[in-house]
Every structure is written in structure tokens, then in C-alpha cells.
Short mmCIF file of C-alpha atoms and ligand atoms in Angstrom, two decimals:
data_model
loop_
_atom_site.label_atom_id
_atom_site.label_comp_id
_atom_site.label_asym_id
_atom_site.label_seq_id
_atom_site.Cartn_x
_atom_site.Cartn_y
_atom_site.Cartn_z
CA UNK A 481 -12.71 1.34 -27.73
CA UNK A 482 -15.41 3.97 -27.73
CA UNK A 483 -18.41 4.34 -25.50
CA UNK A 484 -20.94 2.22 -27.40
CA UNK A 485 -18.58 -0.72 -27.79
CA UNK A 486 -17.43 -0.58 -24.17
CA UNK A 487 -20.98 -0.53 -22.81
CA UNK A 488 -21.98 -3.37 -25.15
CA UNK A 489 -18.97 -5.35 -23.90
CA UNK A 490 -19.88 -4.74 -20.24
CA UNK A 491 -23.46 -5.89 -20.86
CA UNK A 492 -22.29 -9.03 -22.66
CA UNK A 493 -19.76 -9.96 -19.99
CA UNK A 494 -22.30 -9.36 -17.26
CA UNK A 495 -25.01 -11.43 -18.97
CA UNK A 496 -22.65 -14.37 -19.48
CA UNK A 497 -20.95 -14.40 -16.07
CA UNK A 498 -23.46 -12.84 -13.71
CA UNK A 499 -25.31 -15.98 -12.71
CA UNK A 500 -22.04 -17.28 -11.25
CA UNK A 501 -20.15 -14.12 -10.31
CA UNK A 502 -21.23 -10.64 -9.28
CA UNK A 503 -18.83 -8.51 -11.29
CA UNK A 504 -17.74 -5.00 -10.34
CA UNK A 505 -16.46 -2.83 -13.16
CA UNK A 506 -14.14 0.10 -12.58
CA UNK A 507 -11.92 2.36 -14.63
CA UNK A 508 -8.78 4.24 -13.63
CA UNK A 509 -8.60 7.17 -16.03
CA UNK A 510 -6.39 10.14 -16.78
CA UNK A 511 -9.72 11.95 -17.09
CA UNK A 512 -9.05 13.79 -20.32
CA UNK A 513 -11.86 12.19 -22.37
CA UNK A 514 -14.51 12.11 -19.64
CA UNK A 515 -17.58 14.09 -20.69
CA UNK A 516 -21.29 14.07 -19.78
CA UNK A 517 -22.11 11.28 -22.25
CA UNK A 518 -19.38 9.05 -20.82
CA UNK A 519 -20.51 9.75 -17.27
CA UNK A 520 -24.16 8.99 -18.11
CA UNK A 521 -23.17 5.72 -19.80
CA UNK A 522 -20.82 4.58 -17.01
CA UNK A 523 -23.25 5.61 -14.27
CA UNK A 524 -26.05 3.63 -15.94
CA UNK A 525 -23.82 0.54 -15.70
CA UNK A 526 -22.60 1.32 -12.17
CA UNK A 527 -18.99 1.52 -13.38
CA UNK A 528 -16.79 3.22 -10.77
CA UNK A 529 -14.24 5.77 -11.95
CA UNK A 530 -10.95 6.79 -10.34
CA UNK A 531 -8.97 9.71 -11.71
CA UNK A 532 -5.20 10.22 -11.70
CA UNK A 533 -4.19 13.69 -10.57
CA UNK A 534 -0.71 14.52 -9.27
CA UNK A 535 -1.58 17.69 -7.36
CA UNK A 536 -1.64 21.40 -8.22
CA UNK A 537 -1.19 22.41 -11.86
CA UNK A 538 2.59 22.96 -11.87
CA UNK A 539 3.23 19.48 -10.45
CA UNK A 540 0.56 17.61 -12.37
CA UNK A 541 1.53 19.18 -15.70
CA UNK A 542 5.20 18.37 -15.10
CA UNK A 543 4.35 14.65 -15.16
CA UNK A 544 1.26 14.20 -17.27
CA UNK A 545 1.55 15.46 -20.82
CA UNK A 546 -0.57 14.57 -23.83
CA UNK A 547 0.80 13.63 -27.26
CA UNK A 548 1.20 17.33 -28.08
CA UNK A 549 3.29 17.85 -24.92
CA UNK A 550 0.51 19.83 -23.23
CA UNK A 551 -0.35 19.33 -19.56
CA UNK A 552 -3.74 17.79 -18.81
CA UNK A 553 -4.52 19.59 -15.53
CA UNK A 554 -7.46 21.65 -16.84
CA UNK A 555 -9.10 18.67 -18.51
CA UNK A 556 -8.81 16.51 -15.37
CA UNK A 557 -10.28 19.33 -13.26
CA UNK A 558 -13.15 19.64 -15.75
CA UNK A 559 -13.78 15.90 -15.44
CA UNK A 560 -13.81 16.17 -11.63
CA UNK A 561 -16.33 19.02 -11.88
CA UNK A 562 -18.58 17.01 -14.20
CA UNK A 563 -18.41 13.92 -12.01
CA UNK A 564 -19.10 15.86 -8.82
CA UNK A 565 -22.14 17.59 -10.28
CA UNK A 566 -23.66 14.44 -11.82
CA UNK A 567 -26.66 13.04 -9.86
CA UNK A 568 -24.93 9.66 -9.57
CA UNK A 569 -21.44 11.19 -9.20
CA UNK A 570 -20.96 10.34 -5.51
CA UNK A 571 -21.88 6.73 -6.26
CA UNK A 572 -19.37 6.18 -9.06
CA UNK A 573 -16.59 8.66 -8.29
CA UNK A 574 -14.87 9.14 -4.95
CA UNK A 575 -11.11 8.96 -5.34
CA UNK A 576 -8.22 10.63 -7.07
CA UNK A 577 -4.85 8.92 -7.16
CA UNK A 578 -1.59 10.85 -6.89
CA UNK A 579 2.00 9.67 -7.29
CA UNK A 580 4.12 10.90 -4.35
CA UNK A 581 6.54 13.64 -5.38
CA UNK A 582 8.67 14.86 -2.44
CA UNK A 583 9.38 18.16 -4.21
CA UNK A 584 5.72 19.12 -3.58
CA UNK A 585 5.19 20.54 -0.11
CA UNK A 586 2.91 18.04 1.70
CA UNK A 587 0.81 20.88 3.15
CA UNK A 588 0.32 22.36 -0.34
CA UNK A 589 -0.79 18.93 -1.56
CA UNK A 590 -3.12 18.54 1.42
CA UNK A 591 -4.65 22.01 0.86
CA UNK A 592 -5.13 21.17 -2.81
CA UNK A 593 -7.03 18.02 -1.83
CA UNK A 594 -9.32 20.06 0.43
CA UNK A 595 -9.93 22.52 -2.43
CA UNK A 596 -10.96 19.87 -4.95
CA UNK A 597 -13.16 18.38 -2.21
CA UNK A 598 -13.01 14.75 -3.34
CA UNK A 599 -13.53 12.27 -0.45
CA UNK A 600 -10.65 9.94 -1.32
CA UNK A 601 -7.04 10.89 -2.09
CA UNK A 602 -4.93 7.79 -2.63
CA UNK A 603 -1.14 7.84 -2.77
CA UNK A 604 1.18 5.71 -4.80
CA UNK A 605 4.98 5.52 -4.64
CA UNK A 606 6.69 5.99 -8.01
CA UNK A 607 7.62 2.70 -9.65
CA UNK A 608 11.28 2.06 -8.91
CA UNK A 609 13.52 -0.82 -7.84
CA UNK A 610 17.14 -1.50 -6.84
CA UNK A 611 18.30 -1.48 -10.48
CA UNK A 612 16.27 1.61 -11.31
CA UNK A 613 16.13 3.64 -8.07
CA UNK A 614 13.52 6.30 -7.32
CA UNK A 615 14.38 9.83 -8.42
CA UNK A 616 15.62 11.89 -5.46
CA UNK A 617 13.53 15.04 -5.36
CA UNK A 618 13.35 17.91 -2.90
CA UNK A 619 14.67 17.94 0.67
CA UNK A 620 12.41 15.23 2.05
CA UNK A 621 12.61 11.49 1.60
CA UNK A 622 9.47 9.71 0.38
CA UNK A 623 8.98 8.45 3.96
CA UNK A 624 9.29 11.92 5.51
CA UNK A 625 6.85 13.28 2.93
CA UNK A 626 4.27 10.61 3.73
CA UNK A 627 4.72 11.13 7.49
CA UNK A 628 3.90 14.83 7.09
CA UNK A 629 0.92 14.09 4.86
CA UNK A 630 -0.29 11.41 7.30
CA UNK A 631 -0.19 13.86 10.22
CA UNK A 632 -2.23 16.43 8.30
CA UNK A 633 -4.84 13.78 7.47
CA UNK A 634 -4.85 12.14 10.92
CA UNK A 635 -5.10 15.47 12.76
CA UNK A 636 -7.96 16.58 10.54
CA UNK A 637 -9.88 13.58 11.92
CA UNK A 638 -12.57 13.52 9.25
CA UNK A 639 -13.95 10.02 8.67
CA UNK A 640 -15.30 11.18 5.30
CA UNK A 641 -11.75 11.92 4.04
CA UNK A 642 -9.92 8.77 3.07
CA UNK A 643 -6.30 7.98 2.16
CA UNK A 644 -6.40 4.30 1.29
CA UNK A 645 -2.62 3.78 1.63
CA UNK A 646 -2.71 4.98 5.24
CA UNK A 647 -5.98 3.23 6.02
CA UNK A 648 -4.48 -0.04 4.82
CA UNK A 649 -1.52 0.39 7.20
CA UNK A 650 -3.94 1.16 10.05
CA UNK A 651 -6.05 -1.87 9.17
CA UNK A 652 -2.96 -4.10 9.24
CA UNK A 653 -1.81 -2.68 12.60
CA UNK A 654 -5.17 -3.81 14.00
CA UNK A 655 -5.03 -7.16 12.20
CA UNK A 656 -7.71 -6.51 9.59
CA UNK A 657 -7.34 -7.72 5.99
CA UNK A 658 -6.69 -5.25 3.19
CA UNK A 659 -7.72 -5.36 -0.43
CA UNK A 660 -4.66 -4.00 -2.25
CA UNK A 661 -1.32 -5.62 -3.07
CA UNK A 662 0.99 -2.58 -2.85
CA UNK A 663 1.89 -3.10 0.81
CA UNK A 664 1.57 -5.84 3.40
CA UNK A 665 2.93 -8.91 1.61
CA UNK A 666 -0.53 -10.19 0.78
CA UNK A 667 -0.61 -12.95 -1.85
CA UNK A 668 -1.30 -11.28 -5.18
CA UNK A 669 -4.41 -12.80 -6.72
CA UNK A 670 -4.80 -10.26 -9.52
CA UNK A 671 -4.34 -11.11 -13.15
CA UNK A 672 -4.57 -8.88 -16.22
CA UNK A 673 -6.13 -9.71 -19.59
CA UNK A 674 -4.58 -7.31 -22.10
CA UNK A 675 -6.54 -5.99 -25.07
CA UNK A 676 -4.87 -8.58 -27.37
CA UNK A 677 -6.00 -11.41 -25.06
CA UNK A 678 -2.61 -11.97 -23.36
CA UNK A 679 -2.85 -13.04 -19.73
CA UNK A 680 -0.26 -11.19 -17.66
CA UNK A 681 0.69 -10.16 -14.11
CA UNK A 682 -0.25 -6.62 -13.09
CA UNK A 683 1.18 -3.72 -15.09
CA UNK A 684 3.41 -2.52 -12.23
CA UNK A 685 5.83 -5.38 -12.95
CA UNK A 686 6.55 -3.76 -16.32
CA UNK A 687 8.68 -1.24 -14.40
CA UNK A 688 11.19 -4.05 -13.61
CA UNK A 689 12.27 -4.85 -17.17
CA UNK A 690 10.82 -4.96 -20.64
CA UNK A 691 8.90 -8.16 -21.32
CA UNK A 692 8.67 -9.38 -17.71
CA UNK A 693 4.89 -9.71 -17.92
CA UNK A 694 4.96 -11.77 -21.12
CA UNK A 695 4.07 -15.24 -19.85
CA UNK A 696 3.14 -16.72 -23.23
CA UNK A 697 -0.44 -17.22 -22.03
CA UNK A 698 -3.61 -15.94 -23.66
CA UNK A 699 -7.36 -16.31 -23.40
CA UNK A 700 -7.30 -17.77 -26.92
CA UNK A 701 -5.04 -20.68 -25.92
CA UNK A 702 -5.19 -21.08 -22.17
CA UNK A 703 -7.54 -21.59 -19.27
CA UNK A 704 -7.10 -19.28 -16.27
CA UNK A 705 -6.01 -22.32 -14.23
CA UNK A 706 -2.93 -22.55 -16.49
CA UNK A 707 -1.80 -19.20 -15.09
CA UNK A 708 -1.35 -20.50 -11.55
CA UNK A 709 1.07 -23.17 -12.82
CA UNK A 710 3.45 -20.50 -14.10
CA UNK A 711 6.52 -20.20 -11.75
CA UNK A 712 6.52 -16.37 -11.82
CA UNK A 713 2.82 -16.25 -10.95
CA UNK A 714 3.38 -18.79 -8.15
CA UNK A 715 6.11 -16.51 -6.72
CA UNK A 716 3.78 -13.59 -6.23
CA UNK A 717 0.86 -15.76 -5.14
CA UNK A 718 2.74 -16.94 -2.04
CA UNK A 719 3.00 -13.35 -0.79
CA UNK A 720 5.08 -12.86 2.38
CA UNK A 721 6.39 -16.44 2.26
CA UNK A 722 8.68 -15.36 -0.61
CA UNK A 723 10.26 -12.49 1.35
CA UNK A 724 14.03 -12.22 1.89
CA UNK A 725 15.57 -13.00 5.32
CA UNK A 726 15.86 -9.35 6.29
CA UNK A 727 12.14 -8.74 5.69
CA UNK A 728 11.12 -11.95 7.46
CA UNK A 729 13.01 -10.79 10.59
CA UNK A 730 11.76 -7.20 10.40
CA UNK A 731 9.67 -5.85 13.31
CA UNK A 732 7.05 -4.45 10.98
CA UNK A 733 6.85 -7.30 8.48
CA UNK A 734 3.15 -7.80 9.22
CA UNK A 735 2.34 -4.26 8.15
CA UNK A 736 4.96 -3.74 5.45
CA UNK A 737 5.38 -7.20 3.97
CA UNK A 738 8.35 -5.99 1.95
CA UNK A 739 6.24 -3.26 0.33
CA UNK A 740 5.13 -3.63 -3.28
CA UNK A 741 6.72 -6.63 -4.97
CA UNK A 742 7.91 -4.77 -8.13
CA UNK A 743 9.78 -2.36 -5.84
CA UNK A 744 11.87 -5.30 -4.48
CA UNK A 745 13.38 -6.15 -7.85
CA UNK A 746 17.12 -6.17 -8.51
CA UNK A 747 18.49 -7.42 -11.82
CA UNK A 748 21.14 -9.49 -9.98
CA UNK A 749 18.96 -11.06 -7.28
CA UNK A 750 15.39 -10.93 -8.59
CA UNK A 751 12.71 -10.19 -5.97
CA UNK A 752 14.44 -11.60 -2.85
CA UNK A 753 15.20 -8.15 -1.43
CA UNK A 754 13.57 -5.58 0.84
CA UNK A 755 11.69 -2.84 -0.96
CA UNK A 756 13.81 -0.10 -2.51
CA UNK A 757 11.59 2.11 -0.28
CA UNK A 758 12.52 0.08 2.86
CA UNK A 759 13.71 3.07 4.95
CA UNK A 760 10.68 5.14 3.84
CA UNK A 761 8.23 2.39 4.75
CA UNK A 762 9.96 1.83 8.10
CA UNK A 763 9.72 5.54 8.91
CA UNK A 764 6.07 5.78 7.90
CA UNK A 765 4.80 2.58 9.52
CA UNK A 766 6.65 3.18 12.80
CA UNK A 767 5.30 6.73 12.84
CA UNK A 768 1.73 5.55 12.28
CA UNK A 769 2.12 2.86 14.95
CA UNK A 770 3.45 5.48 17.38
CA UNK A 771 0.64 7.92 16.74
CA UNK A 772 -2.02 5.23 17.11
CA UNK A 773 -0.47 3.96 20.36
CA UNK A 774 -0.40 7.48 21.81
CA UNK A 775 -4.07 8.02 20.95
CA UNK A 776 -5.07 4.68 22.47
CA UNK A 777 -3.05 5.38 25.61
CA UNK A 778 -4.59 8.84 25.91
CA UNK A 779 -8.06 7.36 25.56
CA UNK A 780 -7.21 4.69 28.15
CA UNK A 781 -7.75 1.97 25.55
CA UNK A 782 -4.29 0.44 25.55
CA UNK A 783 -3.35 -2.17 28.12
CA UNK A 784 0.38 -2.54 28.79
CA UNK A 785 1.56 -6.16 28.47
S1 SF4 B 247 10.51 -2.25 6.37
FE1 SF4 B 247 12.10 -3.00 4.96
S2 SF4 B 247 12.92 -4.86 5.96
FE2 SF4 B 247 10.94 -4.38 6.92
S3 SF4 B 247 9.45 -5.64 5.80
FE3 SF4 B 247 9.51 -3.58 4.88
S4 SF4 B 247 10.96 -3.73 3.19
FE4 SF4 B 247 11.30 -5.51 4.52
#
């Protein structure tokens, strides 16, 4: 789109909608085109930036290649350096997002995070489902990997270091709302307008099968209210009410909520299944519950029923 056109678009959208809605703009970027001019322009508009970075060079470059087949690690690190040294950097940039890869040692990943010194390090499970299971990598399961990473973060006890995935689980254990849809069975109220004007569910559903997000709706022909009448959209808007029997009876349904909806997909049964990461989520959430209970008991803050 280019910088000038994007900034013009942001200003136009804001001027049209702002009296009614206070809009927040944000970009999730692979970081390779971020330079000083982009940072100046985005900072002037208050656009927040998140960068995708899968860990130390040998792991990041194994996953993220450009069109020439070259790894992007150095360019992402340059972008992080530029953002961190910009006067408004802390305001617009605070988080990198990594896809969990159990073949990376969790302590190496944690040390890498400390080295890059970015306040937020969010984790995402690889997109997978019952018909397209997650790749098995390394000796640890995804759950065991996240348990080890959680302990490193929890024991560090630095409130200025955030892992949103874990913080969301902690928030749900204490009954607080969360703002993401990748865990917890919250009704999904996110919709995507693609660059051609198509109105679609979030991109993660594309991992289920080709064309799943094509609803036949567009900003040219439809009002946003038309979207909520679509049966597929209604399914993910009801959140935990659409869970399978096993999830509804699960001890940790309030925290897990069947995990991320695209991860429940099976080509034979649709979405009425536990997450393909069920055992990983069970391990992680029970571990976090246990650690929190022990801390509260130690502090004398937990009253036995
Ligand atoms: S842990 Fe498994 S059974 Fe329980 S809510 Fe999550 S996906 Fe469903």
C-alpha cells in the first residue's frame, strides 16, 4: 500500500468515524520493511506495532523466509533496534509474537527474550486441527514446553515482562475478562475486511480448509449487520455455548473454553470437538492453577472451602 497511502487512509477513516467511535490502529508485521520513515509516520498517528519473531536466528530463519528463500532474522532485529531507540518507541511498540516450537529449548527462548529486552513476548500455538495435526517436534509436548516457559516467567516475577497468553489464563482463573479469542471460549466478535472488500472471519480459520472464510459478503454489497445473520458467524459468536459435550463437562472449561476455535476443527465433525491441543492446554492450565494456589496458600491468602 505504501506509507503515504496508508497514512492518508488512516486519516480519512479517523475523520469519518471518530465522532462516533474512538478507533485504535495497530499493525502486526514481519518487520522486514520497517525503517525510520515508517516508524515516524506510524508514531505520528499513534499506530501500535507488533513484530513476529520466532526466537534465536536458527529457529526464526527456519520458519520465516522471504521470496528469495533468505531468513529475515537480521531485518527483524534491525526493526526492533529502530523501534526501541525511537523517542515514541515505547508507546507504539511493546510486544513480539512467537509461534511455539517445542524443538527450541524453553530456557534458550527465555534467555533470547531477555537479550532483546522487549517488554512483551506473546506465544501462539501453531495452527493445526484434528484433520491437520500439529507437527511433533523435539522431546517435549507443546504443553510441557509452555509449562517450562511459564515457570521461567513466573519465577522471574517482573511485572514489566508480559506474556499475554499466560496473563489471559491467570485473568480467567481469577474471573476477569480477557480481550483475545485464542483461549477461553469467549464469543468471537472480530471480523476482517480484506483488501478487496470481502468481509470474512479471522484469518486463523483459513488453516481449516481452503475457502472457509469466503462468506460471499463484502463492504460493496453488504452492511455489517448482514454478517451476524450468517450461520458460520453465529457459530463462533456464541462462544462456549457451541462447545462439545466433553469440553462442557471439563473441569477447566472456564479457563480453556475448548482453546482456539480453528484448532477444534475436524473435517468429519466440524468444530464440535475439544481442541487438538486439549492435553497441552490441560497440562498448562492445571499447572498454572497449581502454582497460583501454592503462592496464595503461602501468602495466607487462600481460604479452604
Ligand atoms: S482442556 Fe480439552 S476438554 Fe477441557 S475445555 Fe479444553 S479442549 Fe475442552
